[in-house]
PDB file of C-alpha atoms in Angstrom:
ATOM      1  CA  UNK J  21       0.000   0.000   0.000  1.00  0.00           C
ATOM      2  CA  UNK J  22       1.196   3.901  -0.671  1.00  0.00           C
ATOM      3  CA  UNK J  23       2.021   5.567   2.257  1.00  0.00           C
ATOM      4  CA  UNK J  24       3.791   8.002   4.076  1.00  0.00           C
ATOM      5  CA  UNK J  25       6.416   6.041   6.775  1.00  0.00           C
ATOM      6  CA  UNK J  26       8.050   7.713   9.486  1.00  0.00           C
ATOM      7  CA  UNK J  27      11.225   6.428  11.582  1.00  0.00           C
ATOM      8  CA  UNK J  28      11.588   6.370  13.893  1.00  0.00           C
ATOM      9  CA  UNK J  29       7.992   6.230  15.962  1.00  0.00           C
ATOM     10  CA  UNK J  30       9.939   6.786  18.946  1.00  0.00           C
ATOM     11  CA  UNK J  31      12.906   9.061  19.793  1.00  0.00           C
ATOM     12  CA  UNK J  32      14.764  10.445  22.942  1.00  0.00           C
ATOM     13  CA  UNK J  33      17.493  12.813  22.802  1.00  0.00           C
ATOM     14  CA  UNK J  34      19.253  14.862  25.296  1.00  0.00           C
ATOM     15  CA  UNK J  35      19.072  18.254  25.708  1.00  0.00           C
ATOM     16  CA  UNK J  36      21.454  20.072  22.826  1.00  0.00           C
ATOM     17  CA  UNK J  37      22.150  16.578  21.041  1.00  0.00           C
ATOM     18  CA  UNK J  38      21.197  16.521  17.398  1.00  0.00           C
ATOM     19  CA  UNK J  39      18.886  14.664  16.114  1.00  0.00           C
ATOM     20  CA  UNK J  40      17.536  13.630  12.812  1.00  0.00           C
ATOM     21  CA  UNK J  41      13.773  12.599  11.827  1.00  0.00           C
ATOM     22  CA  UNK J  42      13.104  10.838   8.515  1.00  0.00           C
ATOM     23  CA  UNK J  43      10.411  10.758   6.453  1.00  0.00           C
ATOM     24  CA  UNK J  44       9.709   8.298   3.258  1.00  0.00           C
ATOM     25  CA  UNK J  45       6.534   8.039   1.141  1.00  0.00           C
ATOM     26  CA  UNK J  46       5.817   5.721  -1.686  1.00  0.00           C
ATOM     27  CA  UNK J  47       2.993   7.848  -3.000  1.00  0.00           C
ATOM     28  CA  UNK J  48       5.126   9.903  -5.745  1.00  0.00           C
ATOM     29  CA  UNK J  49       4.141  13.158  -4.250  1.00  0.00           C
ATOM     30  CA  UNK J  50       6.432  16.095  -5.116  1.00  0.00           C
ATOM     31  CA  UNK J  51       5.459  17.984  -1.905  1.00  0.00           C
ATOM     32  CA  UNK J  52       6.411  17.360   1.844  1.00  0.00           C
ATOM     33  CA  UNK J  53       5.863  19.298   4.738  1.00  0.00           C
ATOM     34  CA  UNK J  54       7.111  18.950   8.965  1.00  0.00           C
ATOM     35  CA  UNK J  55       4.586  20.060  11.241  1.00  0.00           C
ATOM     36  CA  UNK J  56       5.476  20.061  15.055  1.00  0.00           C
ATOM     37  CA  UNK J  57       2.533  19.130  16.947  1.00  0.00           C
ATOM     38  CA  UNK J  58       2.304  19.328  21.492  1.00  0.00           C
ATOM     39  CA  UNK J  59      -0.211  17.254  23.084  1.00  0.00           C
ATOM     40  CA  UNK J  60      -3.948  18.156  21.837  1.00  0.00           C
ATOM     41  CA  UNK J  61      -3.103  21.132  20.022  1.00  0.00           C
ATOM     42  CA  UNK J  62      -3.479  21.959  16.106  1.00  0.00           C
ATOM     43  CA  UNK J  63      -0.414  20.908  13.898  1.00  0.00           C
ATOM     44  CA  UNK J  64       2.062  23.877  13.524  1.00  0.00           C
ATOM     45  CA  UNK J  65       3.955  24.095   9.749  1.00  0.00           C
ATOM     46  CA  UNK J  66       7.724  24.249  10.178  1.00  0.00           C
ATOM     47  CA  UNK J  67       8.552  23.745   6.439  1.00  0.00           C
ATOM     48  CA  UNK J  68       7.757  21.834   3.204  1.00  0.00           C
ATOM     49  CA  UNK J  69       9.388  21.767  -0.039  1.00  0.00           C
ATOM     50  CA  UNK J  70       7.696  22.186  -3.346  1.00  0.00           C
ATOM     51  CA  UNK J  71       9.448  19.773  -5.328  1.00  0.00           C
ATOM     52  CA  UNK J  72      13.741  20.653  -4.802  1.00  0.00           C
ATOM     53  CA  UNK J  73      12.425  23.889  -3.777  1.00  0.00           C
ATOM     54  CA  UNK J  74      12.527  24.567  -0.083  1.00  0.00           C
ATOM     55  CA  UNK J  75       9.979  26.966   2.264  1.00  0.00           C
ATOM     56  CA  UNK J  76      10.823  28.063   5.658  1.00  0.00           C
ATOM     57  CA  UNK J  77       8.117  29.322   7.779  1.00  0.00           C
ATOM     58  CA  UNK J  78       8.620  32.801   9.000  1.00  0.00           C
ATOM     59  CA  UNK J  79       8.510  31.909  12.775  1.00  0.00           C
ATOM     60  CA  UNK J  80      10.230  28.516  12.536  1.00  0.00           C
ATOM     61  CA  UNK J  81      13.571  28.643  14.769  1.00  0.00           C
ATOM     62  CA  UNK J  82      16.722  28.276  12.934  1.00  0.00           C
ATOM     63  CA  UNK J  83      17.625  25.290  15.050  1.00  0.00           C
ATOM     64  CA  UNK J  84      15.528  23.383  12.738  1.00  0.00           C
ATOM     65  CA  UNK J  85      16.511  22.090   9.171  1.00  0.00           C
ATOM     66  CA  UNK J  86      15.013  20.181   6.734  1.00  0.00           C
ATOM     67  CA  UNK J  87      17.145  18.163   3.811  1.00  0.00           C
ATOM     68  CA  UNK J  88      15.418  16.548   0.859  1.00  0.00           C
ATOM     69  CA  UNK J  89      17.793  14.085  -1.439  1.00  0.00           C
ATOM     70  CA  UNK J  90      15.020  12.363  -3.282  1.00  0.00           C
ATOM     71  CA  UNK J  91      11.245  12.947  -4.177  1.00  0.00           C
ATOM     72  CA  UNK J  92      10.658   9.550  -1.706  1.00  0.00           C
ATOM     73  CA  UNK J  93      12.706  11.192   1.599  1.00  0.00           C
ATOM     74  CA  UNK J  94      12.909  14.120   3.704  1.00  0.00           C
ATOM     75  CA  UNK J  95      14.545  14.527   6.728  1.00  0.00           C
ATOM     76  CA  UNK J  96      14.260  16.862   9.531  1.00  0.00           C
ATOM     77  CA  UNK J  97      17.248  17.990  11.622  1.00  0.00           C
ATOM     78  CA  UNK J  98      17.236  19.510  15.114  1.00  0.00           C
ATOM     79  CA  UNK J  99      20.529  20.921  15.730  1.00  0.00           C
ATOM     80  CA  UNK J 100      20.381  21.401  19.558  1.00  0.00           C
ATOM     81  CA  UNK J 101      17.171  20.470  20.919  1.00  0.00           C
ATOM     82  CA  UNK J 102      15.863  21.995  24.054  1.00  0.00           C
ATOM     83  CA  UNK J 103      13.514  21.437  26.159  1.00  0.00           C
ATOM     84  CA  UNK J 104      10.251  23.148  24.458  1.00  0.00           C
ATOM     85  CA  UNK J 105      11.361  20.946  21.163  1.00  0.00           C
ATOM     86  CA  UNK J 106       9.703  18.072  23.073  1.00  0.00           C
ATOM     87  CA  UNK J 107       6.401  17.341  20.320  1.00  0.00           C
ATOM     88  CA  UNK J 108       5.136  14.852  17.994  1.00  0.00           C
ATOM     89  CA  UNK J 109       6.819  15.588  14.164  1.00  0.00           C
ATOM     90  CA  UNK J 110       4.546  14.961  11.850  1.00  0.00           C
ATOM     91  CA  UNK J 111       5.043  14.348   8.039  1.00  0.00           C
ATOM     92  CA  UNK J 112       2.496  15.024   5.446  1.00  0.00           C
ATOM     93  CA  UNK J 113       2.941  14.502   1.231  1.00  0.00           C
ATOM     94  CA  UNK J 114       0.584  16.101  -1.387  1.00  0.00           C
ATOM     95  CA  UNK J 115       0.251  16.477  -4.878  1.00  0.00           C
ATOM     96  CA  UNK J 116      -2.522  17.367  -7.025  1.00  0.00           C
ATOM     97  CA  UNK J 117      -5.665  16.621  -5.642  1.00  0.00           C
ATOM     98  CA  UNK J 118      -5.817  18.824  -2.251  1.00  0.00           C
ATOM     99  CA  UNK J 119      -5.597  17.484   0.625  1.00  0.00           C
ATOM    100  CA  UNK J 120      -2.573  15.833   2.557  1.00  0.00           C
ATOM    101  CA  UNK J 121      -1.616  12.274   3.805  1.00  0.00           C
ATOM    102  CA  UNK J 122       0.243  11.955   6.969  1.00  0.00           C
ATOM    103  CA  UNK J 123       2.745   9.679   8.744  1.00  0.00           C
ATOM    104  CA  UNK J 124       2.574   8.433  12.134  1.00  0.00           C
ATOM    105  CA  UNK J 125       4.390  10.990  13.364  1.00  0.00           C
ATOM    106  CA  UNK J 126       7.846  10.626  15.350  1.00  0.00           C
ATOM    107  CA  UNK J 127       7.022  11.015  19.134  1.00  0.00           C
ATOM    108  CA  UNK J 128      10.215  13.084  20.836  1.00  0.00           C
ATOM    109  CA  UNK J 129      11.414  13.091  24.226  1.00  0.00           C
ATOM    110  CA  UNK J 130      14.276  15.330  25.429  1.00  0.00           C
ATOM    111  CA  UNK J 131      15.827  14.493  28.425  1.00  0.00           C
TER     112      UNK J 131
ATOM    113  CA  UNK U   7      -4.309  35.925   6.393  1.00  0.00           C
ATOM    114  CA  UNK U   8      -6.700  33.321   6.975  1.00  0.00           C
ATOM    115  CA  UNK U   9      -7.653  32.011   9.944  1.00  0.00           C
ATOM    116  CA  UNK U  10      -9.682  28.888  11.172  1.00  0.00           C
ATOM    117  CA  UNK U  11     -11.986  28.976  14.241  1.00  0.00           C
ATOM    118  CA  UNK U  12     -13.341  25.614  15.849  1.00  0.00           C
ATOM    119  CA  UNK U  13     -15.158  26.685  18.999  1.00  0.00           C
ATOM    120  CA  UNK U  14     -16.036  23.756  20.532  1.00  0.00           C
ATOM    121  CA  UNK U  15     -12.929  22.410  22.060  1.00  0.00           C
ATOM    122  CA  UNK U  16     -14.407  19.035  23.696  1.00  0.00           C
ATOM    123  CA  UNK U  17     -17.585  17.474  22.629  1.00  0.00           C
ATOM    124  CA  UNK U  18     -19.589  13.741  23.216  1.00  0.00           C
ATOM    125  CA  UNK U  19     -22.316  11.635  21.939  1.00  0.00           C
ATOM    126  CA  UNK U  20     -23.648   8.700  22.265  1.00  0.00           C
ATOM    127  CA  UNK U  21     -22.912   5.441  20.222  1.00  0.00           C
ATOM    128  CA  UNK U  22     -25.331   5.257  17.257  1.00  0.00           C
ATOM    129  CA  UNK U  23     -26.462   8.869  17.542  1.00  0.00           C
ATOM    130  CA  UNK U  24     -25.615  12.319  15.303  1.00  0.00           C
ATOM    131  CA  UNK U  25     -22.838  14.857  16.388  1.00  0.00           C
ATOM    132  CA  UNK U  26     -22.277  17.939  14.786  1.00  0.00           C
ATOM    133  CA  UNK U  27     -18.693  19.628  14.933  1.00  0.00           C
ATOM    134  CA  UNK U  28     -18.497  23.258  14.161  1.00  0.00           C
ATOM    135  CA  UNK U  29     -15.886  25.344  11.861  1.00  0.00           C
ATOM    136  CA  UNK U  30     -15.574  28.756  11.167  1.00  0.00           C
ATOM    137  CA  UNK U  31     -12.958  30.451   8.954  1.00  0.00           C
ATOM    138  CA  UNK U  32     -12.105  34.051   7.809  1.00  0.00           C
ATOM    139  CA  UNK U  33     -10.768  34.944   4.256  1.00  0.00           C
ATOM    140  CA  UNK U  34     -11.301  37.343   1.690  1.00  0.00           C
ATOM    141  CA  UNK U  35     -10.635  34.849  -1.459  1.00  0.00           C
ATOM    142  CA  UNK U  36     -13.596  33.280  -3.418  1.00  0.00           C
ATOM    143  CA  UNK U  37     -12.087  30.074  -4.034  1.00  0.00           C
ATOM    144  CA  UNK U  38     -10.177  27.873  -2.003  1.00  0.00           C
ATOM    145  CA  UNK U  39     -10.355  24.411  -0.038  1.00  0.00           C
ATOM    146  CA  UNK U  40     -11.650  23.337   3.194  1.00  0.00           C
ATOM    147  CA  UNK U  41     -11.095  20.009   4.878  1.00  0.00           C
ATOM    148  CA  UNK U  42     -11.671  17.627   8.020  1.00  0.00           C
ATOM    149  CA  UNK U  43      -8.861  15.847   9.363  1.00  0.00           C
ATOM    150  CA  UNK U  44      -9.221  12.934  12.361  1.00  0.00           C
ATOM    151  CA  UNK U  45      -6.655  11.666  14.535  1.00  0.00           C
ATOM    152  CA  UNK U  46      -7.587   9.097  17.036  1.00  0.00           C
ATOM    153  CA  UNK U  47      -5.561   9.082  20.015  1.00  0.00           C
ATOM    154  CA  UNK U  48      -1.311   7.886  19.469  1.00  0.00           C
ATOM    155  CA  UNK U  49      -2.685   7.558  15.906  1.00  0.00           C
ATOM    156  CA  UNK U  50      -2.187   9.056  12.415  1.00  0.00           C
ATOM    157  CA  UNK U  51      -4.508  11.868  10.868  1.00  0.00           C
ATOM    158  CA  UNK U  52      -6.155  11.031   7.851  1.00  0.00           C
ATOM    159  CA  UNK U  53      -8.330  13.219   5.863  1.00  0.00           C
ATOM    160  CA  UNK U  54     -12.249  12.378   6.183  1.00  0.00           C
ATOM    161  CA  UNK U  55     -13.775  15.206   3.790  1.00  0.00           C
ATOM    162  CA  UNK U  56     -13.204  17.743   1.395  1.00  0.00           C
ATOM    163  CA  UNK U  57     -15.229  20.510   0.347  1.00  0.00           C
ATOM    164  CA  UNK U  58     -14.099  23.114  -2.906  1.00  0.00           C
ATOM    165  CA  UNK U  59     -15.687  26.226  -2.594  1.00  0.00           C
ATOM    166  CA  UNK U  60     -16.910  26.742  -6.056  1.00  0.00           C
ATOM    167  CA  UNK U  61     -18.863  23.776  -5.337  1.00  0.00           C
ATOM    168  CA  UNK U  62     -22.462  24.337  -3.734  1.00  0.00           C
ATOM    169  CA  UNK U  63     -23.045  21.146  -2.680  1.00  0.00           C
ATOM    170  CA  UNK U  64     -22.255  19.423   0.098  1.00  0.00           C
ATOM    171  CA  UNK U  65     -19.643  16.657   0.561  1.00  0.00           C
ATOM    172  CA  UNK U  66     -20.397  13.355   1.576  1.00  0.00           C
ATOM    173  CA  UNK U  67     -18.356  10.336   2.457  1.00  0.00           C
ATOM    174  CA  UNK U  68     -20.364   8.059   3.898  1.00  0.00           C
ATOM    175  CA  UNK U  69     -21.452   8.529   7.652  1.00  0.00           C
ATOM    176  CA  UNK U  70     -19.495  11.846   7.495  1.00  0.00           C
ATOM    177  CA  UNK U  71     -21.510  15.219   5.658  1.00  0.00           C
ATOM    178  CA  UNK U  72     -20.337  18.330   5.966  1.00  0.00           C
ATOM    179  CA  UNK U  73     -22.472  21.747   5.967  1.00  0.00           C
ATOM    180  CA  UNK U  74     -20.740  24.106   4.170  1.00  0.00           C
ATOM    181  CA  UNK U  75     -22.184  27.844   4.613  1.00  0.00           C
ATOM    182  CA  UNK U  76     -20.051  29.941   2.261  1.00  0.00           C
ATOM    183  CA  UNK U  77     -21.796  33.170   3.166  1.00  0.00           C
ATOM    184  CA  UNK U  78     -21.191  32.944   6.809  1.00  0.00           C
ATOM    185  CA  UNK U  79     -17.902  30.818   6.339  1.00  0.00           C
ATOM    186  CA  UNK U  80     -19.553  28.079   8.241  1.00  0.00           C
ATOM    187  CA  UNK U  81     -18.146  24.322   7.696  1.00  0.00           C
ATOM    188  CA  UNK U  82     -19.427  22.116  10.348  1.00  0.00           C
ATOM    189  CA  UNK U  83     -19.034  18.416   9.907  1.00  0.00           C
ATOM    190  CA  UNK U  84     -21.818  16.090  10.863  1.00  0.00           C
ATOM    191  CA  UNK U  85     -21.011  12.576  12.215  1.00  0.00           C
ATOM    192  CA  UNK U  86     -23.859  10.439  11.571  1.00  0.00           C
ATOM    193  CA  UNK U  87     -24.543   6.416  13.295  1.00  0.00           C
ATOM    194  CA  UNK U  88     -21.802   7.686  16.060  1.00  0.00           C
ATOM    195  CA  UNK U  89     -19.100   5.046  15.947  1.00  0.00           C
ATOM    196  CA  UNK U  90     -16.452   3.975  18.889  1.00  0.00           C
ATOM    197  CA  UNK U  91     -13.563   3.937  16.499  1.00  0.00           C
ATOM    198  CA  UNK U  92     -15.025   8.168  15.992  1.00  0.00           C
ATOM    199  CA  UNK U  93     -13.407   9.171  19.010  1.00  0.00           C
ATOM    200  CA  UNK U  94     -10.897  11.259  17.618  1.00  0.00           C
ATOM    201  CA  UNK U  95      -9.520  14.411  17.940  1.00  0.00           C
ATOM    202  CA  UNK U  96     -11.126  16.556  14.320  1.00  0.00           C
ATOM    203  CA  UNK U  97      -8.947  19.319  13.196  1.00  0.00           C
ATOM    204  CA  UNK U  98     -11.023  21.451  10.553  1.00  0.00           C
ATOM    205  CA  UNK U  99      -8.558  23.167   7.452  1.00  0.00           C
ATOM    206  CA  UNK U 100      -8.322  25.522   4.986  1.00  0.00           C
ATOM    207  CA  UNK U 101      -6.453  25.626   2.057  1.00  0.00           C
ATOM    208  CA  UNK U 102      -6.231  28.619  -0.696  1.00  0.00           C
ATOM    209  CA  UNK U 103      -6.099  27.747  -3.964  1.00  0.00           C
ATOM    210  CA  UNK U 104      -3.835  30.328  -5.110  1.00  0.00           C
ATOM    211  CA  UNK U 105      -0.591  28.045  -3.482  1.00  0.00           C
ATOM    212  CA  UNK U 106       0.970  25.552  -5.056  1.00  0.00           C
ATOM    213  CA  UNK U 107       2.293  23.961  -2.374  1.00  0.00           C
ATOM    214  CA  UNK U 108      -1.322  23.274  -0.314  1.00  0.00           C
ATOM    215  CA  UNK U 109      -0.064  24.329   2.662  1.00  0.00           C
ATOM    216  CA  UNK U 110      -3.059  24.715   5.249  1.00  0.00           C
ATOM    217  CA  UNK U 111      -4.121  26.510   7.847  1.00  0.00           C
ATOM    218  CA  UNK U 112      -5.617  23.962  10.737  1.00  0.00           C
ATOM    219  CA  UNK U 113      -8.204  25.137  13.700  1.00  0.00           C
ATOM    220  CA  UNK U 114      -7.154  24.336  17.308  1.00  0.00           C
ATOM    221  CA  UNK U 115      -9.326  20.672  16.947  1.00  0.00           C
ATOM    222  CA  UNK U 116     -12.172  19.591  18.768  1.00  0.00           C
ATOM    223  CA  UNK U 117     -11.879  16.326  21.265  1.00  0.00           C
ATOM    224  CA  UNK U 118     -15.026  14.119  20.809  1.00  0.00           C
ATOM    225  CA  UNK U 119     -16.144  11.320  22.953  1.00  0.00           C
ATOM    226  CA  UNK U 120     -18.180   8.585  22.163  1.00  0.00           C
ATOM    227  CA  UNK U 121     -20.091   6.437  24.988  1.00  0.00           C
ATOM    228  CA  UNK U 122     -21.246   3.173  24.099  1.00  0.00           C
TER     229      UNK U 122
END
């Protein structure tokens, strides 16, 4: 089945280590977006990339970073996570028909 | 810029009955998207419905109809035969059609319960 896969589900880091979330989709879809979600509250847009082409939110801290090799992956960096990084990522693909398909969403915990 | 207003932050209903979730939004375009995402608890958000503006009537998938008000920029989704697996939290979106990219703007969701 298509789908959007996220590793890993589960990720602890401590404070200031980096950390890298991936994100693969077999659905062909040239864009992909990070949202940071906290507990109950609506998913917040850190970045996608249209195709190659890559869009920063205005309020997204520098500390995160976002690298796209292929259509299929996309990663998202933390460079020195603190305390307040501590969310659910989530990772969502579109393409033509509106609307976006999400992963599971890499739970992390910094210690 | 547009914003996305779902007022009802927690609501319940019974197994087997109706539940109506409500969505209001704010923009100044004439054409653009709105959707309703779930996410069950520790779970993945899928899209349930879609509405396109230009389009008068109302989407339907199913147990899940939307009521789509474009003169008040009402988009309340109705939840029909109340399920257990409906417990969810629903985030209502809107998407302009002037971006590529389909980025969306999500409301702050709405936590329903259902008791068997």
């Amino acid at each position: 089945d298509a789908m959007v896969i996220q590793n890993p589900r589960y990720q602890v880091t401590q404070f200031g280590k980096p950390v890298t979330l991936s994100c693969s989709q077999t659905l062909n879809h040239n864009v992909m977006y990070w949202y940071q979600q906290k507990s109950s509250q609506a998913p917040k847009l850190l970045f996608h990339y249209y195709d190659k082409d890559f869009n920063n939110e205005a309020d997204t801290p520098d500390n995160f970073q976002s690298r796209r090799p292929n259509t299929s992956f996309c990663f998202l960096d933390i460079r020195s996570p603190g305390l307040g990084d501590a969310a659910m990522y989530l990772c969502a693909t579109s393409r033509d028909v509106p609307g976006q398909f999400f992963g599971p969403g890499t739970r992390l915990t910094v210690l | 810029a547009q914003t996305v207003t779902q007022s009802q932050p927690e609501m319940s209903v019974q197994e087997a009955e109706t539940v109506t979730l409500s969505c209001t939004y704010d923009t100044s375009e004439s054409d653009y998207y709105l959707f309703w995402y779930k996410q069950p608890p520790s779970r993945q958000m899928i899209l349930v419905i879609r509405q396109e503006a230009y389009k008068q009537q109302n989407a339907t998938e199913n147990r899940f109809s939307v009521n789509f008000q474009k003169a008040a920029k009402s988009f309340s989704l109705k939840i029909s035969d109340s399920q257990l697996g409906d417990a969810a939290m629903y985030f209502c979106a809107y998407r302009s059609v002037n971006t590529n990219a389909g980025k969306s703007t999500f409301g702050d969701g709405t936590t329903l319960t259902v008791k068997p």
